[in-house]
Short mmCIF file of C-alpha atoms in Angstrom, two decimals:
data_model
loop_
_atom_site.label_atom_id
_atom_site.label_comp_id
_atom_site.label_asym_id
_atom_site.label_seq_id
_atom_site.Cartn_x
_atom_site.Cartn_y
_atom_site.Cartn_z
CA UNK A 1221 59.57 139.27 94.68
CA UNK A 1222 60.71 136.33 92.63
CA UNK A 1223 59.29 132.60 93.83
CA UNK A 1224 62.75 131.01 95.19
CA UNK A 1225 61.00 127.34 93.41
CA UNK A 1226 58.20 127.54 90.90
CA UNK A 1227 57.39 124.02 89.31
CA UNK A 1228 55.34 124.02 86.32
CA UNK A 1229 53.46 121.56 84.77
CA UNK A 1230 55.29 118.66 86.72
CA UNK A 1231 54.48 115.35 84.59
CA UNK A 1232 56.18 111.82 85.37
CA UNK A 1233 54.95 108.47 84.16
CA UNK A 1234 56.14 105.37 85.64
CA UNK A 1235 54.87 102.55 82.72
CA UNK A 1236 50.95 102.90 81.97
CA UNK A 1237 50.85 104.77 85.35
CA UNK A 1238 50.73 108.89 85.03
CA UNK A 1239 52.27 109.64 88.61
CA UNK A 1240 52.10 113.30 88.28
CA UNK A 1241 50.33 114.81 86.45
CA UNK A 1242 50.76 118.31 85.01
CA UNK A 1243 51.75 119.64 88.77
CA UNK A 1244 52.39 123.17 88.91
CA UNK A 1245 53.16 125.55 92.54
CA UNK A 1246 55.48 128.14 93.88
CA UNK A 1247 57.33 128.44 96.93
CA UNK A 1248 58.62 132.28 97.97
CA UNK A 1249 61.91 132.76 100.03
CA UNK A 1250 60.67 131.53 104.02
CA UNK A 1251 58.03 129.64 103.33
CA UNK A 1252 56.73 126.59 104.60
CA UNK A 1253 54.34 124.69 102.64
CA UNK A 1254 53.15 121.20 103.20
CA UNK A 1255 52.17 118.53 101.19
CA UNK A 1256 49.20 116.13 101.64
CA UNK A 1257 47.19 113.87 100.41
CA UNK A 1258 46.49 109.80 100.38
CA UNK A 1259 49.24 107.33 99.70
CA UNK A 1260 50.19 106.44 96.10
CA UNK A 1261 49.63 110.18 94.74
CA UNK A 1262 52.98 111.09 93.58
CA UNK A 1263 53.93 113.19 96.45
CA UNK A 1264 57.05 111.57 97.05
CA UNK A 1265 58.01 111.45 93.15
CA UNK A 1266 57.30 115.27 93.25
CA UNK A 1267 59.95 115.86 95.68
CA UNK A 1268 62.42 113.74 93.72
CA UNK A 1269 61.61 115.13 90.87
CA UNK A 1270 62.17 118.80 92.22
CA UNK A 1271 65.68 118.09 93.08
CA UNK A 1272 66.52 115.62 89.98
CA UNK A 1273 66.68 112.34 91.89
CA UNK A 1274 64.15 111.55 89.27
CA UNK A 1275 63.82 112.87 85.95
CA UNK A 1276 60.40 114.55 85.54
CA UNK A 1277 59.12 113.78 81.64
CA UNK A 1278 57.95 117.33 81.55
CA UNK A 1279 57.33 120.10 83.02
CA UNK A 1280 60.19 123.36 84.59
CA UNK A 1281 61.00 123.45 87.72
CA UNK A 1282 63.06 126.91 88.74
CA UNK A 1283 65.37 127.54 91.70
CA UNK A 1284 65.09 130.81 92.14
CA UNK A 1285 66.57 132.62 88.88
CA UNK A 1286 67.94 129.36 87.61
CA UNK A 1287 66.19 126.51 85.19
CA UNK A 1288 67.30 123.85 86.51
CA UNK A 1289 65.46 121.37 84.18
CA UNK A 1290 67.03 122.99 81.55
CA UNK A 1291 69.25 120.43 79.60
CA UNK A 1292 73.05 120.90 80.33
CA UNK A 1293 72.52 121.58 84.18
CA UNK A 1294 74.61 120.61 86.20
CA UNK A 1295 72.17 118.20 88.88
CA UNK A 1296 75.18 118.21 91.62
CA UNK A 1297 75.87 121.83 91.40
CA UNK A 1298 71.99 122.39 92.22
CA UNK A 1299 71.20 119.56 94.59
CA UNK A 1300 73.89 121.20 96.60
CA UNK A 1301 71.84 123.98 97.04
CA UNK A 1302 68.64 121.75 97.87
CA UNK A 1303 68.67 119.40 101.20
CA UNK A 1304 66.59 116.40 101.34
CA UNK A 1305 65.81 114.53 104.22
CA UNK A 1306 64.33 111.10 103.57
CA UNK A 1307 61.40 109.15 105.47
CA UNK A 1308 64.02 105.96 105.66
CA UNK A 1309 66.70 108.79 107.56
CA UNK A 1310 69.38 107.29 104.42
CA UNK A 1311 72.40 108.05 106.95
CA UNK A 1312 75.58 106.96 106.11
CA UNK A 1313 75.92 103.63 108.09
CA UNK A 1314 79.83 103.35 108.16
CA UNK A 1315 80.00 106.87 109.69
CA UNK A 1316 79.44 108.79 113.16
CA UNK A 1317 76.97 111.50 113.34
CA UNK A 1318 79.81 113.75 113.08
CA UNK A 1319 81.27 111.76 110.09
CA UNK A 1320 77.64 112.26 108.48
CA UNK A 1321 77.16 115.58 108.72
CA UNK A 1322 80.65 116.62 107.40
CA UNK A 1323 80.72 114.78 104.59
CA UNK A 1324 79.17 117.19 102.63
CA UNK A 1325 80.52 120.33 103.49
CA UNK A 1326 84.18 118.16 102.93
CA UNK A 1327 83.19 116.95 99.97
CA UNK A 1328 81.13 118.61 97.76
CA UNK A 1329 81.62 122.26 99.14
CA UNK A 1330 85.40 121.52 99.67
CA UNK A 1331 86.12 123.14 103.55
CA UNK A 1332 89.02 121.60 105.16
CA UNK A 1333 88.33 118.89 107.64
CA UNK A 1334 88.62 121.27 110.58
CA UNK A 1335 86.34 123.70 109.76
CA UNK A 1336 83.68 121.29 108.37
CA UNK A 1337 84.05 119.37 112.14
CA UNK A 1338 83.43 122.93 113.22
CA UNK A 1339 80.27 123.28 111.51
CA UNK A 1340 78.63 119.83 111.74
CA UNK A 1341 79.07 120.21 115.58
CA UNK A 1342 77.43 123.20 115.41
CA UNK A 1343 74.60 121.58 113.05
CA UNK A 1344 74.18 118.86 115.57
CA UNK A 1345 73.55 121.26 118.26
CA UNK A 1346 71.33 122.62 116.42
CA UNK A 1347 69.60 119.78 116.20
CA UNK A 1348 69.92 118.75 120.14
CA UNK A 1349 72.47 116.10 118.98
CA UNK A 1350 76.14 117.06 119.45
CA UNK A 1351 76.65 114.50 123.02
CA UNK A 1352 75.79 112.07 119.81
CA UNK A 1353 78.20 113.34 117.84
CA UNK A 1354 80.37 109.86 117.78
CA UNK A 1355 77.59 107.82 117.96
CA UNK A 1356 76.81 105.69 114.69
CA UNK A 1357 73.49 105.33 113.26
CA UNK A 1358 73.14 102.19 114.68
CA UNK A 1359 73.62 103.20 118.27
CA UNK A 1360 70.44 106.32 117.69
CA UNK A 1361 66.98 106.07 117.97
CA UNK A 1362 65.01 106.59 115.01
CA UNK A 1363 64.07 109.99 116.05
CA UNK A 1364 68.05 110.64 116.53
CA UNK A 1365 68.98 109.26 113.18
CA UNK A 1366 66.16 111.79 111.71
CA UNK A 1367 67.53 114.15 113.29
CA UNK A 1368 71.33 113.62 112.14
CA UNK A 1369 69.88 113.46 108.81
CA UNK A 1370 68.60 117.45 109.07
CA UNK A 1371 71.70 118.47 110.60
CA UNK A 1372 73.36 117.01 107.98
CA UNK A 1373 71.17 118.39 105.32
CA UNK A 1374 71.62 121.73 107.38
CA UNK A 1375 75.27 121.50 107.02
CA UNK A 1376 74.91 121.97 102.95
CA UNK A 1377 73.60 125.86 104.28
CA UNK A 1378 70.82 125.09 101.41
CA UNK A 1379 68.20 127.54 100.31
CA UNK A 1380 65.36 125.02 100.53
CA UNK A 1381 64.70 121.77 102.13
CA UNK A 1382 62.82 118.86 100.87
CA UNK A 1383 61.13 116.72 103.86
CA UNK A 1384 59.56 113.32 102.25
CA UNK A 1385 57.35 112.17 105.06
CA UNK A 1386 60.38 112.49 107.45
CA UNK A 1387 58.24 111.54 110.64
CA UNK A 1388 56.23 108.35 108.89
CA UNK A 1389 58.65 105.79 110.24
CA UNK A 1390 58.82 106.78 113.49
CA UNK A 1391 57.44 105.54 116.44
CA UNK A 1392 54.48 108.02 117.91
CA UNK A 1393 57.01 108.74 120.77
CA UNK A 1394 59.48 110.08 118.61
CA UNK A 1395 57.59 111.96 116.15
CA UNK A 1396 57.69 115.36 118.83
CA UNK A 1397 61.42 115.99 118.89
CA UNK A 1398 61.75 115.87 114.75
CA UNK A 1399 58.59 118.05 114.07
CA UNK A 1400 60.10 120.35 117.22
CA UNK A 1401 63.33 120.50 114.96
CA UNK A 1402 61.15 121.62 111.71
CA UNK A 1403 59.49 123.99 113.64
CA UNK A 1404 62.09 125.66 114.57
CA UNK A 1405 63.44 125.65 111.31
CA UNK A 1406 60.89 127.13 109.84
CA UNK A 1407 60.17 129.62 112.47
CA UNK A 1408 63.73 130.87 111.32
CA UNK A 1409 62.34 131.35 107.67
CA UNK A 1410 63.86 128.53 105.99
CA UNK A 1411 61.96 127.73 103.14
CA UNK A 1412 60.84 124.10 103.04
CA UNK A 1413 58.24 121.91 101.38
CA UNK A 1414 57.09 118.60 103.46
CA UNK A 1415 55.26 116.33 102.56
CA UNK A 1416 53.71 115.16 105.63
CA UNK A 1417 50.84 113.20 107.38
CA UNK A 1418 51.11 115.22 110.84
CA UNK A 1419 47.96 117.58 110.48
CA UNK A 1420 49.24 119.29 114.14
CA UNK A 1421 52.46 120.43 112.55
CA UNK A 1422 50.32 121.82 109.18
CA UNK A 1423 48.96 123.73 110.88
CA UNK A 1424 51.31 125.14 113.17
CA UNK A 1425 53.69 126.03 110.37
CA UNK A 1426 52.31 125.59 106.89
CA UNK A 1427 51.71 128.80 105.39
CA UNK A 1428 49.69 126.84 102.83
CA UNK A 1429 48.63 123.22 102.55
CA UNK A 1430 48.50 121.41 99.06
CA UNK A 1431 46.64 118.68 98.62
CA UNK A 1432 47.25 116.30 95.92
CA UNK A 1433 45.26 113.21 94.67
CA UNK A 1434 45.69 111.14 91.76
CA UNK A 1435 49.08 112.96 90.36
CA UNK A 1436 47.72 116.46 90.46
CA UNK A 1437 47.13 119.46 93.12
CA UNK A 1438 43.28 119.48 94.15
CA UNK A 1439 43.27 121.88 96.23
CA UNK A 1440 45.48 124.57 97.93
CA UNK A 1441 45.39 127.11 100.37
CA UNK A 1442 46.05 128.40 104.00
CA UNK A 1443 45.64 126.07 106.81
CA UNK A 1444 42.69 127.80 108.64
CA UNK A 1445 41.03 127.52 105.17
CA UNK A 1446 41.97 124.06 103.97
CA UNK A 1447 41.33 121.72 107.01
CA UNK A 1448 38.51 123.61 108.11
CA UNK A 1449 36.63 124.71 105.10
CA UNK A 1450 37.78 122.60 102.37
CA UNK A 1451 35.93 123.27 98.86
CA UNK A 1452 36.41 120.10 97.30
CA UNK A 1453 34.58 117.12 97.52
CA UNK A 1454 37.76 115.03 97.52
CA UNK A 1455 40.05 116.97 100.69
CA UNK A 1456 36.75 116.69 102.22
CA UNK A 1457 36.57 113.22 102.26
CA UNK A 1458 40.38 112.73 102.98
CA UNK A 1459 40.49 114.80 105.71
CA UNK A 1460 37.60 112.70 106.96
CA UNK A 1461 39.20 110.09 107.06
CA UNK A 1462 42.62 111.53 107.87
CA UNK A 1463 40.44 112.49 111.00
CA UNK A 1464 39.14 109.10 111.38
CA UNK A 1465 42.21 107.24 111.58
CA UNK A 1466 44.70 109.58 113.27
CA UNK A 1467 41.92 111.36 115.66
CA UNK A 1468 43.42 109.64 119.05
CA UNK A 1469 46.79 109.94 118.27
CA UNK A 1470 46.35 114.21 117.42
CA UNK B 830 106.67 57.17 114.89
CA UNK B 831 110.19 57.03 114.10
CA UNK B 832 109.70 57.61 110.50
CA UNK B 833 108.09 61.25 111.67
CA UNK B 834 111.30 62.31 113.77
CA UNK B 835 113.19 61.92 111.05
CA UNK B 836 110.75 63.87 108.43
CA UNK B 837 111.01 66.03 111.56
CA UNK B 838 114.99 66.88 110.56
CA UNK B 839 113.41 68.11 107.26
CA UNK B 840 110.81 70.88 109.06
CA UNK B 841 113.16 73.94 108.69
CA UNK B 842 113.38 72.88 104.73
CA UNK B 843 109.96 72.55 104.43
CA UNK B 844 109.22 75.34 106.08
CA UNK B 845 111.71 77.92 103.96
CA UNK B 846 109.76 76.10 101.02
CA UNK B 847 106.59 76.85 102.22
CA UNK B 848 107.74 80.74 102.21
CA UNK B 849 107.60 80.74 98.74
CA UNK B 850 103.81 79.54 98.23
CA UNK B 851 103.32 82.32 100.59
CA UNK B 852 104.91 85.00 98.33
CA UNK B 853 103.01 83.52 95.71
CA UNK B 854 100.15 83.57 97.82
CA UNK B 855 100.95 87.36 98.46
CA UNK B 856 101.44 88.00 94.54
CA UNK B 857 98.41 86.23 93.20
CA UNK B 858 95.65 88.19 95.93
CA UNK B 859 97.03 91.70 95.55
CA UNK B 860 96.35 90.91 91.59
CA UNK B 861 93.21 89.38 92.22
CA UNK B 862 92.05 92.19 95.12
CA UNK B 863 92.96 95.06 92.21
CA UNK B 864 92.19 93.14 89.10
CA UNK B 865 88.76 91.44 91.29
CA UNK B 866 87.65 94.88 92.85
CA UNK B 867 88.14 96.43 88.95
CA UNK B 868 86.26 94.16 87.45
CA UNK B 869 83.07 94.49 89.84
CA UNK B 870 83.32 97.96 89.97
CA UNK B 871 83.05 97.96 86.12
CA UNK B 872 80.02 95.39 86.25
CA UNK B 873 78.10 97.94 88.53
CA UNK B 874 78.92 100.93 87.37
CA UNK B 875 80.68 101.43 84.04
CA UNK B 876 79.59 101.58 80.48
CA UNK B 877 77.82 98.60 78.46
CA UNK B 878 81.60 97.88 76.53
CA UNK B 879 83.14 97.56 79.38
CA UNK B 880 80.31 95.32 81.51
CA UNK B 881 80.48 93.44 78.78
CA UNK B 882 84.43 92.85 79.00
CA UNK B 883 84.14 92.59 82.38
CA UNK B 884 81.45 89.86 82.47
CA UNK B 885 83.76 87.93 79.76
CA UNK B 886 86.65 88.34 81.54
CA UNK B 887 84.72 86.47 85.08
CA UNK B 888 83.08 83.72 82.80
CA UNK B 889 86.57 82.71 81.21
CA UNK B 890 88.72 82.67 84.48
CA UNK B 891 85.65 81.19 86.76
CA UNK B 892 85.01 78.62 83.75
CA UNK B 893 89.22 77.11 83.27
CA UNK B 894 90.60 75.05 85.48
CA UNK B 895 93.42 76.19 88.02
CA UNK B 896 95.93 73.99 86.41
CA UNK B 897 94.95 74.29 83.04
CA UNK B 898 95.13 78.29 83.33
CA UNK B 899 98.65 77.28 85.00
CA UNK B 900 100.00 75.86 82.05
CA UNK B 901 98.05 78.03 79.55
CA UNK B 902 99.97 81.00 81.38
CA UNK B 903 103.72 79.32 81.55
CA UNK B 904 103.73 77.10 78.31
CA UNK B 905 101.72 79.96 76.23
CA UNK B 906 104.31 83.02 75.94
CA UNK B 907 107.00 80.43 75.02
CA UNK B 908 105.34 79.77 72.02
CA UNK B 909 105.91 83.50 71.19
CA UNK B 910 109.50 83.12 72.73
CA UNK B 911 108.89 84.57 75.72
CA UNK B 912 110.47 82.60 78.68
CA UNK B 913 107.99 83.02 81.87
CA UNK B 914 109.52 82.26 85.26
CA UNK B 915 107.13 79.61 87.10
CA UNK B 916 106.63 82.20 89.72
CA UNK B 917 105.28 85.04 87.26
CA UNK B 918 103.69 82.59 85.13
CA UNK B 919 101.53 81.14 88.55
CA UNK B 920 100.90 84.76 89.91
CA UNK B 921 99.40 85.35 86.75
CA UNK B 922 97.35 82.59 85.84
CA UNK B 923 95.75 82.05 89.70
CA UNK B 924 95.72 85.68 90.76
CA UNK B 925 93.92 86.29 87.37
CA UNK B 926 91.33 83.19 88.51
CA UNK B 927 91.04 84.75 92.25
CA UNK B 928 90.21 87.68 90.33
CA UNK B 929 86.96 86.37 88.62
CA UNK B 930 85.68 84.79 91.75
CA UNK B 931 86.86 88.24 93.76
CA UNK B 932 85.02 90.38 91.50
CA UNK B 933 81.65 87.86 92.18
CA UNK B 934 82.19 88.44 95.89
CA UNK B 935 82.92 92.41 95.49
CA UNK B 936 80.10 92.31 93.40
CA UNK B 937 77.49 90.72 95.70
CA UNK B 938 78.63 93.33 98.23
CA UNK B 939 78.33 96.63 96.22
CA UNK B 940 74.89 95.56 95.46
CA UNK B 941 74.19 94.96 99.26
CA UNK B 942 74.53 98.43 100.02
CA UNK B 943 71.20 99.72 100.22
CA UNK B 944 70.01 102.39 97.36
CA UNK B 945 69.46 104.57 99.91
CA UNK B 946 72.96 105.44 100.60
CA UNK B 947 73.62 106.04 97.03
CA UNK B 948 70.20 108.37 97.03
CA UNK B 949 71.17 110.22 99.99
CA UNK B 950 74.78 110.86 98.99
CA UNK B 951 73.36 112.50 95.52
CA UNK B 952 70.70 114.18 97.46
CA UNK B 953 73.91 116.33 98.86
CA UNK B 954 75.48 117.10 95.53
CA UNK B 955 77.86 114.32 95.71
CA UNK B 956 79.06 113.58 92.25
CA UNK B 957 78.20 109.60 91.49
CA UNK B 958 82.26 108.84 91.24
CA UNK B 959 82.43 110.61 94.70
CA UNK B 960 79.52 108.95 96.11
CA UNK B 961 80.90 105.30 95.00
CA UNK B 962 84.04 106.54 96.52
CA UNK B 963 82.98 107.88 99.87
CA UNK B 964 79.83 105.99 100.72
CA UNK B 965 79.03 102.84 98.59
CA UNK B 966 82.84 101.61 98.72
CA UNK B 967 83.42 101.57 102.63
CA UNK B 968 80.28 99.55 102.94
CA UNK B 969 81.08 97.04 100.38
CA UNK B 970 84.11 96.57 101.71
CA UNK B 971 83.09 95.52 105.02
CA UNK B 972 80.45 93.69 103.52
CA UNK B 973 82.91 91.60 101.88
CA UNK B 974 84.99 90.23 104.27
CA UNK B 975 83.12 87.20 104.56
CA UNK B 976 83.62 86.10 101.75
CA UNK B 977 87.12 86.81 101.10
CA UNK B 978 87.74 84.87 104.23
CA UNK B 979 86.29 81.79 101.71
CA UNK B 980 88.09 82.97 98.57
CA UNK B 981 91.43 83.09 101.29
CA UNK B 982 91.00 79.46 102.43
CA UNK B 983 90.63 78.43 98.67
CA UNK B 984 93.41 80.02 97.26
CA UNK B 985 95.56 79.26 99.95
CA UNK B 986 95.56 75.56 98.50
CA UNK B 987 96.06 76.39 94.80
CA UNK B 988 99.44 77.85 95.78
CA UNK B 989 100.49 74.13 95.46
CA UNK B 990 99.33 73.63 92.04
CA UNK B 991 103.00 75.96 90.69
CA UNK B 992 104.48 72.73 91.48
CA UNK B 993 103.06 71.48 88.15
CA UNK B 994 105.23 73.91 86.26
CA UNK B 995 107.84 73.54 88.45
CA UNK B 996 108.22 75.92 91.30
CA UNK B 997 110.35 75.32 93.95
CA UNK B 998 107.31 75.18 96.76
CA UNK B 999 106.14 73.37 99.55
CA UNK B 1000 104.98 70.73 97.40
CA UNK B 1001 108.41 70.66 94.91
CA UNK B 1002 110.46 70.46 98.19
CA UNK B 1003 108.37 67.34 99.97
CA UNK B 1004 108.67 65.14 96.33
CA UNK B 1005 112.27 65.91 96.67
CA UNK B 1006 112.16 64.73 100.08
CA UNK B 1007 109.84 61.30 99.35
CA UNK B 1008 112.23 60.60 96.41
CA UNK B 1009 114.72 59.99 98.22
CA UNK B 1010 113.29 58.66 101.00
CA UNK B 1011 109.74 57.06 100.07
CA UNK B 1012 109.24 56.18 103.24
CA UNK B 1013 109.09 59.41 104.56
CA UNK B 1014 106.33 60.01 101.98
CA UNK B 1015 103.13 60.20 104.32
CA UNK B 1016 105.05 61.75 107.21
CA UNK B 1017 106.25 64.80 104.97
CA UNK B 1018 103.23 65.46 103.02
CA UNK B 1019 100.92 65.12 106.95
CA UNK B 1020 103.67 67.95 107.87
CA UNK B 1021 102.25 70.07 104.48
CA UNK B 1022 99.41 69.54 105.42
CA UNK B 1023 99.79 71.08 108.97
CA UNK B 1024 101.70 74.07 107.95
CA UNK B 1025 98.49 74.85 105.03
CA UNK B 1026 96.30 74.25 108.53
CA UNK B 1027 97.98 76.43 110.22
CA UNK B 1028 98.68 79.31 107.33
CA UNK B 1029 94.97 79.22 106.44
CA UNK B 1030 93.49 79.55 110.27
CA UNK B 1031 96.28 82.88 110.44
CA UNK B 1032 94.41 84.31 107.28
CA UNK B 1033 91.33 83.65 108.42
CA UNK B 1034 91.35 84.76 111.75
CA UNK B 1035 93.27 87.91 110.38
CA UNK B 1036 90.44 88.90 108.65
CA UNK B 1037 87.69 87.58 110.96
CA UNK B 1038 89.47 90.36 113.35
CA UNK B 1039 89.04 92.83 110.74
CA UNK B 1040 85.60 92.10 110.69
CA UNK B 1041 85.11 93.10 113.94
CA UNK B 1042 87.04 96.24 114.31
CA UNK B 1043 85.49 97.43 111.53
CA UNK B 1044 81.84 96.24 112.88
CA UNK B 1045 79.09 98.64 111.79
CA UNK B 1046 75.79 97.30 110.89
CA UNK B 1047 75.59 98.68 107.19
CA UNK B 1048 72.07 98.14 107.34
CA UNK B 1049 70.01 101.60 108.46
CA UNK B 1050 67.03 101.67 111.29
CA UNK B 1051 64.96 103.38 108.63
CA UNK B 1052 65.90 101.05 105.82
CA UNK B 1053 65.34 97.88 107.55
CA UNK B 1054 61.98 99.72 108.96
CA UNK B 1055 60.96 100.70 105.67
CA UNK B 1056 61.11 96.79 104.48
CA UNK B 1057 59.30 95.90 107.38
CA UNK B 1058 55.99 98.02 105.79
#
């Protein structure tokens, strides 16, 4: 069975600095893989660079039986087909929830307004949201706002989902409900790659951890084996302090 | 005090006059909202030629006077044997100037909108065009108001300067009135003066009530969380 996203040799420079470098990973149909590693290692830039926000300087990324680094593809057709949900929520301020999580479905799939009400509502229920449905993003909590912004990434019906650290600027408090959302998600197959700081929810869900310092992949593999019988020097150390700094609040 | 009741005989003349500064008032911001909102819209988004126009275009209109441009606009084409009406020619010339100094304020606003928005509207296979469309320009609009409310009280004013090329305004219509009388001078131009008071508050408070109906922080939780780090 064919990986539904393989990136190979993933290379980015920003200036004298070599964010990624040479990255290289698959992701089959329903899985859940998660990201980690410390701050500053290009984990975020991989993400945007799998779904041609940025422009990798190397390197093939393939969704499913499509190139889509391959010159001459067309970046809206595919993001379409890839939701993102951002660590700053990036929902649409001059819109309701409702308004949010339409837009997409109106305007880039092209279903009338009805039907694309018909479905966000159904997103945000989804989600836990739909009382919120004419609420603006002003009026939610942060968790709420992360929230809108899956539904609204759900309403695209993509075959993967990005998550950039979609919990890190939330208050402790609200952390539970998102990750409850993800779990869910992924406990209905969706494939998704997060890049995340919550050890709990890697390994509740992750069918493999990655763990990435200075621009490249140290060290991968399942949960079990990578938190609690890391090989390398390096995760050791991280998870150390990982441990550390987060032990109270886990 | 008698000298004002009889300028006050004169009020229904003055104020048909001052109907046309508000056409021309009219005229000259609908050209500067489409010509203004053009222009910044090419500055942020379009190719180098035409940032490049655009950017002359501002520094020209921003950098002549009012009255100069006045002139430049109803004298000009009649070198070329074109006969401008003073109406056209001031529509022109000042909704061409509250263009320039639109497009700054439309400007300032598009780049308010946080990246984000932009980001996030891509992330969904928005095309860019779209995503201006749909995301960036409600924002800026609203972001705007503010200081269109300034570029309103401005322009409001200028509407007298037509009376240099001889429009039949406010201002045409209160000389008339002092020439005749002289001593109804200051009485008749306080009474201008009023009416401009009382036309500029209207606009102002117009769009100060836009303002709020339209009231939605355009600044995200997350964004304004993330700037916090």
């Amino acid at each position: 069975m064919s990986a539904l996203l393989r990136v190979e040799n993933l290379r980015k420079c920003y200036g004298d600095e070599q964010v990624l470098q040479s990255v290289s990973f698959s992701l089959d149909r329903g899985e859940t893989k998660v990201v980690v590693g410390p701050s500053g290692t290009g984990k975020s830039t991989l993400l945007h660079c799998i779904n041609q926000l940025t422009l990798p300087d190397a390197g093939t990324v393939w969704l499913a039986d499509e190139e889509i680094t391959r010159h001459g593809t067309s970046l809206d057709r595919i993001r379409a087909r890839i939701g993102f949900v951002f660590q700053s929520f990036n929902l649409f301020a001059h819109l309701t929830a409702l308004g949010n999580v339409r837009l997409g479905p109106m305007w880039v799939k092209r279903i009338g307004k009805p039907e694309a009400t018909q479905l966000a509502l159904r997103e945000l229920a989804r989600v836990g949201l739909e009382s919120k449905a004419d609420s603006y993003p002003f009026e939610l909590s942060g968790g709420q706002q992360q929230r809108v912004s899956i539904a609204r990434a759900l309403a695209m019906n993509p075959e993967l989902i990005l998550f950039d650290e979609p919990t890190s600027a939330l208050d402790p408090e609200l952390i539970g409900d998102v990750l409850n959302v993800m779990l869910e998600l992924s406990s209905n197959r969706m494939t998704m790659l997060v890049v995340s700081h919550e050890m709990g929810f890697a390994r509740a869900v992750a069918d493999e951890i990655l763990f990435m310092a200075g621009g490249r992949i140290v060290e991968q593999g399942s949960p079990d084996l990578l938190l609690d019988a890391p090989q390398n020097p390096r995760t050791r150390s991280f998870l150390a302090r990982l441990s550390v700094l987060e032990g109270a609040h886990q | 005090m008698s000298k004002m009741i009889e300028t006050v005989a004169y009020l229904p003349l003055l104020l048909r006059a001052s109907l046309v500064n508000l056409e021309l008032l009219f005229a000259l911001l609908v050209l500067g909202f489409v010509a203004g909102t053009s222009v910044a819209l090419a500055q942020s988004y379009a190719s180098v030629p035409a940032r490049v126009a655009a950017r002359a275009f501002e520094w020209i209109f921003r950098g002549i006077p009012a009255l100069v441009l006045l002139f430049l606009f109803y004298f000009g084409p009649a070198q070329f044997g074109v006969r401008v009406s003073p109406f056209v020619a001031a529509s022109v010339a000042l909704g061409l100037r509250s263009a320039a100094y639109q497009s700054q304020i439309f400007r300032g606003a598009l780049e308010s909108v946080s990246h984000g928005q932009m980001i996030a509207a891509r992330s969904l296979g928005m095309s860019r065009n779209r995503a201006i469309y749909k995301v960036i320009l409600p924002q800026a609009f609203r972001l705007a108001i503010p200081g269109w409310s300034n570029e309103l009280s401005a322009v409001v004013k200028d509407t007298t300067l037509a009376y240099a090329v001889g429009l039949n305004d406010i201002m045409r219509t209160a000389r008339v009135i002092y020439d005749r009388h002289y001593e109804l001078a200051m009485p008749a131009l306080l009474m201008v003066a009023l009416l401009f008071f009382v036309i500029t508050e209207a606009g102002t408070a117009l769009l100060a009530a836009a303002e709020r109906r339209t009231r939605t922080p355009v600044v995200s939780i997350g964004e304004a969380m993330r700037t916090l780090r």
